[in-house]
CSV table of C-alpha atoms and ligand atoms in Angstrom, one decimal:
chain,number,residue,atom,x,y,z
T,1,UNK,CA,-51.9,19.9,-65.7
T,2,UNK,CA,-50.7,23.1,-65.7
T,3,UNK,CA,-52.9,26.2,-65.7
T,4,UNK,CA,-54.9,26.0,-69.5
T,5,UNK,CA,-53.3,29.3,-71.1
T,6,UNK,CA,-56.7,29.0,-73.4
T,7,UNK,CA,-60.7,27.6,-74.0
T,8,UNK,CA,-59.4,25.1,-76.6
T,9,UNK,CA,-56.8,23.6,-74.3
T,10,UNK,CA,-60.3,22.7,-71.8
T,11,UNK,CA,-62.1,21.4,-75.5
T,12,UNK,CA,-60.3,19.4,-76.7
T,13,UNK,CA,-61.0,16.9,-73.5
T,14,UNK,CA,-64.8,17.5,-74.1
T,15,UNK,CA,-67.0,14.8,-75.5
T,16,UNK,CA,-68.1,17.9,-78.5
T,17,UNK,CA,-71.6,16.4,-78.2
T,18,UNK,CA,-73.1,19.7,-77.4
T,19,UNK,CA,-75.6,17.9,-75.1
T,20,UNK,CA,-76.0,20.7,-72.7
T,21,UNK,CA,-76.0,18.6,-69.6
T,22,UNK,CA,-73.6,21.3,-68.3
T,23,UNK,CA,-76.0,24.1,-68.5
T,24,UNK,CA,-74.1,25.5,-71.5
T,25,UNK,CA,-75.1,25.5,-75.5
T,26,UNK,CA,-72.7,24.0,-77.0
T,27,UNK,CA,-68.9,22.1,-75.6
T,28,UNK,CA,-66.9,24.9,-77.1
T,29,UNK,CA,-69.6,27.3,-74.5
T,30,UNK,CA,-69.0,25.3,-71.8
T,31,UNK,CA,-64.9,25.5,-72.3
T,32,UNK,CA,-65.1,29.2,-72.0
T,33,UNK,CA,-67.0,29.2,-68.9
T,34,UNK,CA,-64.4,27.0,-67.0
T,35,UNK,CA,-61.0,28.9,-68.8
T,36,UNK,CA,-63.1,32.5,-67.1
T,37,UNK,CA,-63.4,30.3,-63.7
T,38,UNK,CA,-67.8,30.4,-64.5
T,39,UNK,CA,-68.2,26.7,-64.8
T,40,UNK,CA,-66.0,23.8,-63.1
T,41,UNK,CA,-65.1,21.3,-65.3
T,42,UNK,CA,-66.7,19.0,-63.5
T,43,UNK,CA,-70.2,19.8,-64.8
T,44,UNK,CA,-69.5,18.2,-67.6
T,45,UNK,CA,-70.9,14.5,-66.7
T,46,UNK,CA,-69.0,13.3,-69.7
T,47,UNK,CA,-65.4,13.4,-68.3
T,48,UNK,CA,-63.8,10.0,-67.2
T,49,UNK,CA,-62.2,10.5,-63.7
T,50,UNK,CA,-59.0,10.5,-65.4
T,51,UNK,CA,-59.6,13.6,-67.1
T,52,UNK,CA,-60.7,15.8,-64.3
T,53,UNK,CA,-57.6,14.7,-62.3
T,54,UNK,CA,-55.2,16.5,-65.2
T,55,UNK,CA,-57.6,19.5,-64.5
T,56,UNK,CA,-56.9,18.9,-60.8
T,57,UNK,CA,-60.4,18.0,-59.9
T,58,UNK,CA,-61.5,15.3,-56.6
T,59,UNK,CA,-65.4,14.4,-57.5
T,60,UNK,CA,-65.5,13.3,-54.2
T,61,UNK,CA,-63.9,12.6,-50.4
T,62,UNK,CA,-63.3,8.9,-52.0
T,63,UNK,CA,-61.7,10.4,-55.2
T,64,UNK,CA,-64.5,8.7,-57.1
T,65,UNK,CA,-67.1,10.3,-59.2
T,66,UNK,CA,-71.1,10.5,-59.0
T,67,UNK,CA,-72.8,7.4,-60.5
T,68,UNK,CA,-73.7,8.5,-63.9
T,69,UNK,CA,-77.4,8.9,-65.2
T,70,UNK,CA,-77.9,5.1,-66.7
T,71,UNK,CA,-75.8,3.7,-63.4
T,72,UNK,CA,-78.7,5.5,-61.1
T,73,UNK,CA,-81.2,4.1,-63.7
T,74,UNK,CA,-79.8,1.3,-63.2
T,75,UNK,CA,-80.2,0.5,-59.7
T,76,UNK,CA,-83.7,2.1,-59.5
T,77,UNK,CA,-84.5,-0.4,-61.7
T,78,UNK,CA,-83.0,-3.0,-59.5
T,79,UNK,CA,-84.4,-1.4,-56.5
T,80,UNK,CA,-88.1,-2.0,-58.0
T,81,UNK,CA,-88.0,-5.2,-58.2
T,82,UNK,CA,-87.7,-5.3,-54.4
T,83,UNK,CA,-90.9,-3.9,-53.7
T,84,UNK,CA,-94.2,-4.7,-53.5
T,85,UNK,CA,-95.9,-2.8,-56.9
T,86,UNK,CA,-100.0,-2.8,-56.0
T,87,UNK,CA,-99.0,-1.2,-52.3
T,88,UNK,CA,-96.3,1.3,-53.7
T,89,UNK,CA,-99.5,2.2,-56.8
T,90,UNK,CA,-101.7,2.4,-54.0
T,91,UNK,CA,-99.2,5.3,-52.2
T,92,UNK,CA,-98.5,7.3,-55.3
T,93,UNK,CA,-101.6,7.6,-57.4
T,94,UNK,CA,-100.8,4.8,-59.6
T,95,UNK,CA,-102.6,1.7,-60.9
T,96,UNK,CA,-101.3,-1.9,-60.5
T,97,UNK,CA,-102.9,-4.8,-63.1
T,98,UNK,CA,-101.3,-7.9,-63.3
T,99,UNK,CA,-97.4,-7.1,-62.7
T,100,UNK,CA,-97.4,-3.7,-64.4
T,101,UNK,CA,-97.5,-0.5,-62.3
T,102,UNK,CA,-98.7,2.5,-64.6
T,103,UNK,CA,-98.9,6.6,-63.7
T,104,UNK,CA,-99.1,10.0,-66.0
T,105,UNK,CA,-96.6,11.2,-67.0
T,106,UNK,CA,-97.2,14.9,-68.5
T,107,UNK,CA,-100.5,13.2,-69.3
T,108,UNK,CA,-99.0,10.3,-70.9
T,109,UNK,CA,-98.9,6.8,-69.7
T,110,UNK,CA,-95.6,5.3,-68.0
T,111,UNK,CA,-95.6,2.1,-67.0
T,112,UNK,CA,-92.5,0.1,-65.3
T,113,UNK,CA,-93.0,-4.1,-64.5
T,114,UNK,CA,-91.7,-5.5,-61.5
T,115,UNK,CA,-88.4,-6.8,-62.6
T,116,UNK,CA,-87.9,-3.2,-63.7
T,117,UNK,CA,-88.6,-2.6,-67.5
T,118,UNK,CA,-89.8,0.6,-68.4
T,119,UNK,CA,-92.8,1.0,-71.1
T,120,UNK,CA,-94.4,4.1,-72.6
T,121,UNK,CA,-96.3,6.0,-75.1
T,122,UNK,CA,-93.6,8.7,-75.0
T,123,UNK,CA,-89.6,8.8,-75.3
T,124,UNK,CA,-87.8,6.9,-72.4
T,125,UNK,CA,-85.3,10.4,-71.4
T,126,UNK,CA,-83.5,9.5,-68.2
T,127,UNK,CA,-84.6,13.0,-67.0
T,128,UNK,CA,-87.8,11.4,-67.1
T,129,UNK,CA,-87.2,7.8,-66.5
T,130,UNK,CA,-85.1,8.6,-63.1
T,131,UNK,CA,-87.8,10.6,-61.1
T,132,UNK,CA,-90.7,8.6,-62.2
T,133,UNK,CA,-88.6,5.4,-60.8
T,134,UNK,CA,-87.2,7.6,-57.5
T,135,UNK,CA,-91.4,8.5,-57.1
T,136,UNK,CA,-92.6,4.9,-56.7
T,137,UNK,CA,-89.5,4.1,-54.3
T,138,UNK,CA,-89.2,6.6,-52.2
T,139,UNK,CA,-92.3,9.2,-52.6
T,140,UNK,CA,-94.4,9.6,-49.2
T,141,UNK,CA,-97.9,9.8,-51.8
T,142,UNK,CA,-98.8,13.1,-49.7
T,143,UNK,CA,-101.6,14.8,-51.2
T,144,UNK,CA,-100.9,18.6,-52.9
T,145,UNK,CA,-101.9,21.5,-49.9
T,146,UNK,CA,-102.1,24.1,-52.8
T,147,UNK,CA,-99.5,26.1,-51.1
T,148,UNK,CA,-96.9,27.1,-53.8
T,149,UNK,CA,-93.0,27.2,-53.0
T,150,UNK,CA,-89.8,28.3,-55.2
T,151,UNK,CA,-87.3,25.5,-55.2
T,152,UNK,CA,-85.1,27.3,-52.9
T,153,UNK,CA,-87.9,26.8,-50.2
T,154,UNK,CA,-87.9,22.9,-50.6
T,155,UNK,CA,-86.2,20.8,-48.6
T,156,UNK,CA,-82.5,20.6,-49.4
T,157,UNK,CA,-83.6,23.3,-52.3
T,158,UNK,CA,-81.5,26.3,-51.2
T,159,UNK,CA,-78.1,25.5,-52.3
T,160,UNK,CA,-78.8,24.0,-55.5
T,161,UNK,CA,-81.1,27.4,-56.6
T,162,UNK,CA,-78.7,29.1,-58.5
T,163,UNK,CA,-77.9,26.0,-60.1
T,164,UNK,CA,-82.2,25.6,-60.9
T,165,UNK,CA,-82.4,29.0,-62.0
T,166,UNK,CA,-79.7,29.2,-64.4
T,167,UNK,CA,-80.4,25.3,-66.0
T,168,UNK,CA,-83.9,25.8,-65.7
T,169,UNK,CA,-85.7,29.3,-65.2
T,170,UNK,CA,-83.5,30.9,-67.6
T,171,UNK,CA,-83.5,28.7,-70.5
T,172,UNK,CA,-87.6,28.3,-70.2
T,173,UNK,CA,-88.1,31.9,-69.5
T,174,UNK,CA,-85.6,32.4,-73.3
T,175,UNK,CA,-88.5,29.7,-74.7
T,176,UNK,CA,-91.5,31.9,-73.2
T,177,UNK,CA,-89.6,35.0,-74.7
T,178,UNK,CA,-89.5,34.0,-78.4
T,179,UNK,CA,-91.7,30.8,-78.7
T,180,UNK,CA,-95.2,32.5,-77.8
T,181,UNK,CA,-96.9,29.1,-78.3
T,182,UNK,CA,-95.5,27.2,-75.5
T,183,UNK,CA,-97.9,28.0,-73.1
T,184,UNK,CA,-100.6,26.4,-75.3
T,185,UNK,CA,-98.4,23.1,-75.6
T,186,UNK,CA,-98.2,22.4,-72.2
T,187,UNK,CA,-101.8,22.7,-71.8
T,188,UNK,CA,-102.9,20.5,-75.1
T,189,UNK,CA,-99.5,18.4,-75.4
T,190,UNK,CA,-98.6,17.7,-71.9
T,191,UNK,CA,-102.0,17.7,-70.3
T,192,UNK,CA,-101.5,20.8,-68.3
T,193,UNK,CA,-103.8,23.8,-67.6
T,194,UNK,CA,-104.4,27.2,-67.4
T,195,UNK,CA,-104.9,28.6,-63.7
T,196,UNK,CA,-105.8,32.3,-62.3
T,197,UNK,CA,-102.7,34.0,-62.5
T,198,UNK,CA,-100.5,33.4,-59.6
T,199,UNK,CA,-98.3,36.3,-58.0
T,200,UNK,CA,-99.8,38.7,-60.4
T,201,UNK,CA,-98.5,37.0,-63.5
T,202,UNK,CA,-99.5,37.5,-66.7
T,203,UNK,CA,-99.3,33.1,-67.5
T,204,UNK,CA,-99.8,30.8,-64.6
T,205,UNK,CA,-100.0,27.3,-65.8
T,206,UNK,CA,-99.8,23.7,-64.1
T,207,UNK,CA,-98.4,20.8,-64.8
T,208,UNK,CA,-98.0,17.3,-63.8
T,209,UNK,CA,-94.7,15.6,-64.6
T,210,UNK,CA,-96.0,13.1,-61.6
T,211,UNK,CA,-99.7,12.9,-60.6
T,212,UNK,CA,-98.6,14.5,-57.5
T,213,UNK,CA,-95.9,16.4,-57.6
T,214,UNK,CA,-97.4,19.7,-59.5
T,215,UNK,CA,-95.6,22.4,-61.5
T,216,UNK,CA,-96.5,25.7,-61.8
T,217,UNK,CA,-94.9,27.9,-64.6
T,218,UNK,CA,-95.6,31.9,-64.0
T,219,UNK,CA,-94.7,34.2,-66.3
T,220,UNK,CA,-94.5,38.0,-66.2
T,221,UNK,CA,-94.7,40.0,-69.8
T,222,UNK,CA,-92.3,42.6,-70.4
T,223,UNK,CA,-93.7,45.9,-69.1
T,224,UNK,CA,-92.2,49.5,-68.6
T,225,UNK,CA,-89.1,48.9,-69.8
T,226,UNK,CA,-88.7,45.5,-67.2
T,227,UNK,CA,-87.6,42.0,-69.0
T,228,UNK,CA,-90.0,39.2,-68.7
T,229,UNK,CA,-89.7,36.7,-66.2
T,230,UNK,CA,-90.6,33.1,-65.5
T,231,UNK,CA,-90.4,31.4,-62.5
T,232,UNK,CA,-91.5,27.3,-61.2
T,233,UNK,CA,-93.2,26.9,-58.1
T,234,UNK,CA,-93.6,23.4,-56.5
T,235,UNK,CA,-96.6,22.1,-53.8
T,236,UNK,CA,-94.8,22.4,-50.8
T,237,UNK,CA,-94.7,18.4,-50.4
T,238,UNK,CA,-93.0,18.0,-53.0
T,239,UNK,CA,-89.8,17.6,-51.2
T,240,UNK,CA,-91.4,14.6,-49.5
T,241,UNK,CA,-93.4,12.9,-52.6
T,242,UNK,CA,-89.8,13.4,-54.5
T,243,UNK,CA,-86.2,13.4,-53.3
T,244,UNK,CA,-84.7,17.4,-54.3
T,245,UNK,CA,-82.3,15.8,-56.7
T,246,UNK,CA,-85.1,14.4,-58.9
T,247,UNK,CA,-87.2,17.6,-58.7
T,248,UNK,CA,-84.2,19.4,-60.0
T,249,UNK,CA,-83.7,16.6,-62.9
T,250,UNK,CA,-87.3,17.0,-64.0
T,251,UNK,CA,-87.2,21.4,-64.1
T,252,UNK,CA,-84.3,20.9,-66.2
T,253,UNK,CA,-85.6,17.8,-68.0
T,254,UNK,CA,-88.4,20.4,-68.7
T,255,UNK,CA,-86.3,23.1,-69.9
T,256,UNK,CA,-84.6,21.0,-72.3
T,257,UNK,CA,-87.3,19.3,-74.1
T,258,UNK,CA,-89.4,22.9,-74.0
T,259,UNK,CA,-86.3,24.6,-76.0
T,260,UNK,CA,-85.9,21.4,-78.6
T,261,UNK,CA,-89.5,22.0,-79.5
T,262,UNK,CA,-89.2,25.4,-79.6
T,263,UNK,CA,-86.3,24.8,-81.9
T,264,UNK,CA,-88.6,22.5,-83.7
T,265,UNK,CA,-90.6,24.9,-84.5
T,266,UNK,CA,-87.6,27.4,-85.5
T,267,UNK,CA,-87.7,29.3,-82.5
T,268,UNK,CA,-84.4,29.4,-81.4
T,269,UNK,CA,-83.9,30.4,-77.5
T,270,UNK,CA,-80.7,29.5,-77.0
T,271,UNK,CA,-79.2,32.8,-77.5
P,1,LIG,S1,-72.2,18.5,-70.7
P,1,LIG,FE1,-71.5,20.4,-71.7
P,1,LIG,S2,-69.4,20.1,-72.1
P,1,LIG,FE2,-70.1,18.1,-71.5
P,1,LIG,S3,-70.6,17.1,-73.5
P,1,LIG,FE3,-72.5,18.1,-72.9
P,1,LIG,S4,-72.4,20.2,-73.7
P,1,LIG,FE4,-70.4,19.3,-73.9
């Protein structure tokens, strides 16, 4: 395909589901971004492969594209029911009865059997369902050492930063700015809880999207003319109780579900 001469030539191949997948609000966002060279269409995990070829792009050295979301659900799932649950619960935090293996999950239960059915008291989101699956598989169980990291200082963490801070610290930080209750919901909703402020924030609270792989959300109150801030920390092992793909799934996992309930609540901090 020749060059697009405009954003609406890129939209009309987009799904128009406004999902925000891509890091951007809405499709017609996201078709702007890739017309000004910002975004690569390729973002957009909606496209069949035959649609980024007319925009000239190779996913892959195999010309293939990345599995999508349900295909890598998928074969966790399959993957579980490989291994042995009571030894993997015994690793991770969890607890085995019967053929069930059940953790917390932001405080809630989530529970997956061994031929790899998922059950829980809150809504089955792939963001979720994905890294809670990756945990039991793969996750060394280390304990927390309290030492705090940015996700740049993980493991395999430095290329994907800017990518983490735009999908992830940006959009929460636009939540902290306008929806002044969300510190409150992470500590009664999601279990979490209020610490000493961290790095001379003016917030620091924790959170547990897996028993041990700790968040920590600091944020800094405009002052003196400066913007706020917000930044996530991990435990340093958490590149070792999670592979960096899934702790990048579950900041912006995060993000997302903090701006619908902002929007909820008609905060809206998309802008
Ligand atoms: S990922 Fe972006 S471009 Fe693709 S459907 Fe979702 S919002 Fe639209």
């Amino acid at each position: 395909m020749s060059k697009p001469k405009n954003a609406f030539e890129i939209f009309r191949f987009l799904d128009k589901s406004n999902c925000g997948q891509c890091g951007e609000k809405t499709c017609l966002a996201f078709a702007g971004a890739v017309f000004l060279g910002q975004q690569r269409i390729r973002e957009c995990p909606k496209l069949s492969p035959e649609i980024l070829e007319r925009f000239g792009e190779e996913p892959d050295a195999t010309g293939s594209r990345e599995p999508s979301p349900e295909d890598r659900l998928e074969k966790l799932k399959s993957e579980i029911t490989l291994i042995d649950l009571a030894k993997a619960a015994e690793r991770v935090g969890a607890i085995c009865s019967g053929r069930k293996l059940t953790l917390k999950v932001l405080g809630k239960d989530f529970s997956v059997y061994e031929k790899g059915n998922l059950t829980t008291e809150i809504h089955i989101n792939p963001w979720v369902a994905a890294p809670f699956l990756s945990y039991i598989l793969y996750g060394q169980g280390l304990p927390a050492s309290g030492k705090w990291v940015p996700y740049r200082e993980l493991r395999g963490g430095r290329d994907g930063y800017p990518l983490f801070q735009k999908r992830c610290e940006e959009p929460m930080k636009k939540v902290a700015d306008v929806y002044t209750s969300l510190f409150d919901d992470i500590v009664h909703v999601f279990g979490g809880k209020q610490v000493d402020k961290q790095f001379e924030s003016d917030i620091s609270v924790v959170l547990h999207p897996l028993p041990k792989v700790p968040v920590m959300i600091c944020y800094w109150l405009p002052e003196d003319g400066m913007d706020s801030s917000l930044h996530i920390f991990f435990d340093e092992t958490a590149d070792r109780n999670l592979d960096i793909g899934s702790v990048f799934t579950l900041g912006t996992g995060l993000a997302q579900m903090f701006t619908k309930i902002s929007l909820r609540h008609g905060f809206d901090a998309r802008t």
